PDB file of C-alpha atoms and ligand atoms in Angstrom:
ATOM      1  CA  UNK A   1      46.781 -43.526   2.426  1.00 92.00           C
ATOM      2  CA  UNK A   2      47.351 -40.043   3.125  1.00 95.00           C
ATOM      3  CA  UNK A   3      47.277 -37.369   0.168  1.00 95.00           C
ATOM      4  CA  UNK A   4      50.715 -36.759  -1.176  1.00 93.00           C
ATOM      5  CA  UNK A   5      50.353 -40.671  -1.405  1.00 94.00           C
ATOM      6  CA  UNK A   6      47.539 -40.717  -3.622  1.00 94.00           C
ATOM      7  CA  UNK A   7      48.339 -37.682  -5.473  1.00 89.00           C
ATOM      8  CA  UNK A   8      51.722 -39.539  -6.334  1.00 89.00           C
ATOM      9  CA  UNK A   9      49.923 -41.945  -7.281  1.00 92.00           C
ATOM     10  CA  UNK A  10      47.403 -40.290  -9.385  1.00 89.00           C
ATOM     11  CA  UNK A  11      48.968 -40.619 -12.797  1.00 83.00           C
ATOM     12  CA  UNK A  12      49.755 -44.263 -12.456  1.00 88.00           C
ATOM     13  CA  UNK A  13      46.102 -44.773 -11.449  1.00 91.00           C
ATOM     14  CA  UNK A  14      44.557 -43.233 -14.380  1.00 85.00           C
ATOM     15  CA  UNK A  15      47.152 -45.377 -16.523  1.00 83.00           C
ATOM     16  CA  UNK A  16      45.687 -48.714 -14.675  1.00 87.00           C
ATOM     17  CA  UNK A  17      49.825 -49.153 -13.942  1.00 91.00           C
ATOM     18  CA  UNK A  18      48.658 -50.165 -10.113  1.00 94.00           C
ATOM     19  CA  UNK A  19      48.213 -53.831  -8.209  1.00 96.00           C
ATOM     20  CA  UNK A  20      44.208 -53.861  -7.406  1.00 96.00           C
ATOM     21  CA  UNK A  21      45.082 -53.403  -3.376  1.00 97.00           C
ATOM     22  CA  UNK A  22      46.836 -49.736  -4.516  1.00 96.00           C
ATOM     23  CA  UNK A  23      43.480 -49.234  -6.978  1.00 96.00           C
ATOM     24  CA  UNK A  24      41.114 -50.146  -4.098  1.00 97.00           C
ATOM     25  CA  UNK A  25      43.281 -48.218  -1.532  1.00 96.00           C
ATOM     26  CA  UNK A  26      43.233 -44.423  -3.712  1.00 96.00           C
ATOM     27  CA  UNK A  27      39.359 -45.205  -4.552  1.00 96.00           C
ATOM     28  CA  UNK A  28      39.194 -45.175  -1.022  1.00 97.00           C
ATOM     29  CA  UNK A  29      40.902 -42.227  -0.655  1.00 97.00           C
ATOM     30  CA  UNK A  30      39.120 -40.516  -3.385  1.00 96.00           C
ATOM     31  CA  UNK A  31      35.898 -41.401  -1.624  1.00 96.00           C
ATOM     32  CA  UNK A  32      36.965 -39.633   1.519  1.00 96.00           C
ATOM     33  CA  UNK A  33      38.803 -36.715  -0.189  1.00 97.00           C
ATOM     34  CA  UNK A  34      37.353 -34.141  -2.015  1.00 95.00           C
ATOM     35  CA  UNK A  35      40.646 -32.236  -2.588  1.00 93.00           C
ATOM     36  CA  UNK A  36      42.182 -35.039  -4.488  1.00 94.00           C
ATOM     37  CA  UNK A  37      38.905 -36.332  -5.849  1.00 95.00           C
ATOM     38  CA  UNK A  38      38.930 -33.147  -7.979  1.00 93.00           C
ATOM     39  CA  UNK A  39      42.370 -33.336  -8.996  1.00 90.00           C
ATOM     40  CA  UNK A  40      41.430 -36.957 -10.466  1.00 93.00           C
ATOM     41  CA  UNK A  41      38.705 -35.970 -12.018  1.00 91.00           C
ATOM     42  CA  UNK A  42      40.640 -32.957 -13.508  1.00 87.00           C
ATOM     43  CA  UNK A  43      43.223 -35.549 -14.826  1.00 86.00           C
ATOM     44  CA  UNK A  44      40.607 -37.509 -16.421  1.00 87.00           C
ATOM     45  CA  UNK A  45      39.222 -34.689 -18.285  1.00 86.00           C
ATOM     46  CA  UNK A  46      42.446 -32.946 -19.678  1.00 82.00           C
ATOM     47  CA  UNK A  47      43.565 -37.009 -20.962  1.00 81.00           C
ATOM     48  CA  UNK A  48      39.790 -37.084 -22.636  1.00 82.00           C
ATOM     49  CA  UNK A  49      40.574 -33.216 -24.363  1.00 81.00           C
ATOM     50  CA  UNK A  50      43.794 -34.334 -25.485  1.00 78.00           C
ATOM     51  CA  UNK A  51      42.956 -37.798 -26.656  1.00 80.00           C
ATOM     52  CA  UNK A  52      39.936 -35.747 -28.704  1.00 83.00           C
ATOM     53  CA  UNK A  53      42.075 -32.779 -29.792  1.00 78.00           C
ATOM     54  CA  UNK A  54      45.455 -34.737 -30.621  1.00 72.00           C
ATOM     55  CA  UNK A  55      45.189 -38.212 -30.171  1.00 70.00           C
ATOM     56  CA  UNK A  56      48.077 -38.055 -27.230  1.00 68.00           C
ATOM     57  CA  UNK A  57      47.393 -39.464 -23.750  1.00 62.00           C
ATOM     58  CA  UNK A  58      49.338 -36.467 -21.927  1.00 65.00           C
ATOM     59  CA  UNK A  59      49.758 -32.557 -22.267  1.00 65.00           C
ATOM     60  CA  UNK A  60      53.160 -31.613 -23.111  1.00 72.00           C
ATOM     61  CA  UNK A  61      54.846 -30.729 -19.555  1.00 76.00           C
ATOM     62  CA  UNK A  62      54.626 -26.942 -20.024  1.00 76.00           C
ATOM     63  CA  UNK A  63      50.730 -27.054 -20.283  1.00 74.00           C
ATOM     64  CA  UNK A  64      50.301 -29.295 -17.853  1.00 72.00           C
ATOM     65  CA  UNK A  65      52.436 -26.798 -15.560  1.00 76.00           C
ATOM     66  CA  UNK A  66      50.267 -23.582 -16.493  1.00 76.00           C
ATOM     67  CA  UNK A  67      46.775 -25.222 -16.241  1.00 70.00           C
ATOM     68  CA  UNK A  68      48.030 -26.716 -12.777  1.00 71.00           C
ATOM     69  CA  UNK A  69      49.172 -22.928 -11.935  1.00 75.00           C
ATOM     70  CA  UNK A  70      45.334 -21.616 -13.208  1.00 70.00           C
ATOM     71  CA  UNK A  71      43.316 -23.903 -10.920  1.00 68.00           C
ATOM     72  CA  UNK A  72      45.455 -23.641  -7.954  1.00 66.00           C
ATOM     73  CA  UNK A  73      46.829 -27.048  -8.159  1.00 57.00           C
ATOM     74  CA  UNK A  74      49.835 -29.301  -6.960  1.00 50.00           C
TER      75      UNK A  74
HETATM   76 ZN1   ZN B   1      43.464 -36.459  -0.349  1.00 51.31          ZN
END
């Protein structure tokens, strides 16, 4: 798995949407990467703020968008 792979697939692993051999293949990947292993982890946190602050699972597409923008991402 290269990295627009696994970043593609980044969303549908945090929502556990993935067959285990896709799950064991971006673990892999996020093992290996460090670029993509912080963008997971970054995606982890903002779902934990917003399921704290609001009680939704995802930012509404224009925040997602600007705090991509600040930390230099996608
Ligand atoms: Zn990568």
């Amino acid at each position: 798995m290269n990295c627009t792979e696994a970043v593609e697939k980044l969303w549908q692993y945090l929502d556990r949407e993935l067959d285990s051999d896709t799950v064991a293949e971006i673990e892999r990947h996020l093992q290996e990467c460090r670029d993509c292993f912080s963008k997971a982890e970054f995606e982890r946190h903002l779902r934990l703020i917003l399921r704290r602050s609001c009680g939704c699972e995802q930012a509404p597409p224009e925040l997602r968008a600007r705090l991509h923008r600040l930390l230099g991402m996608f």
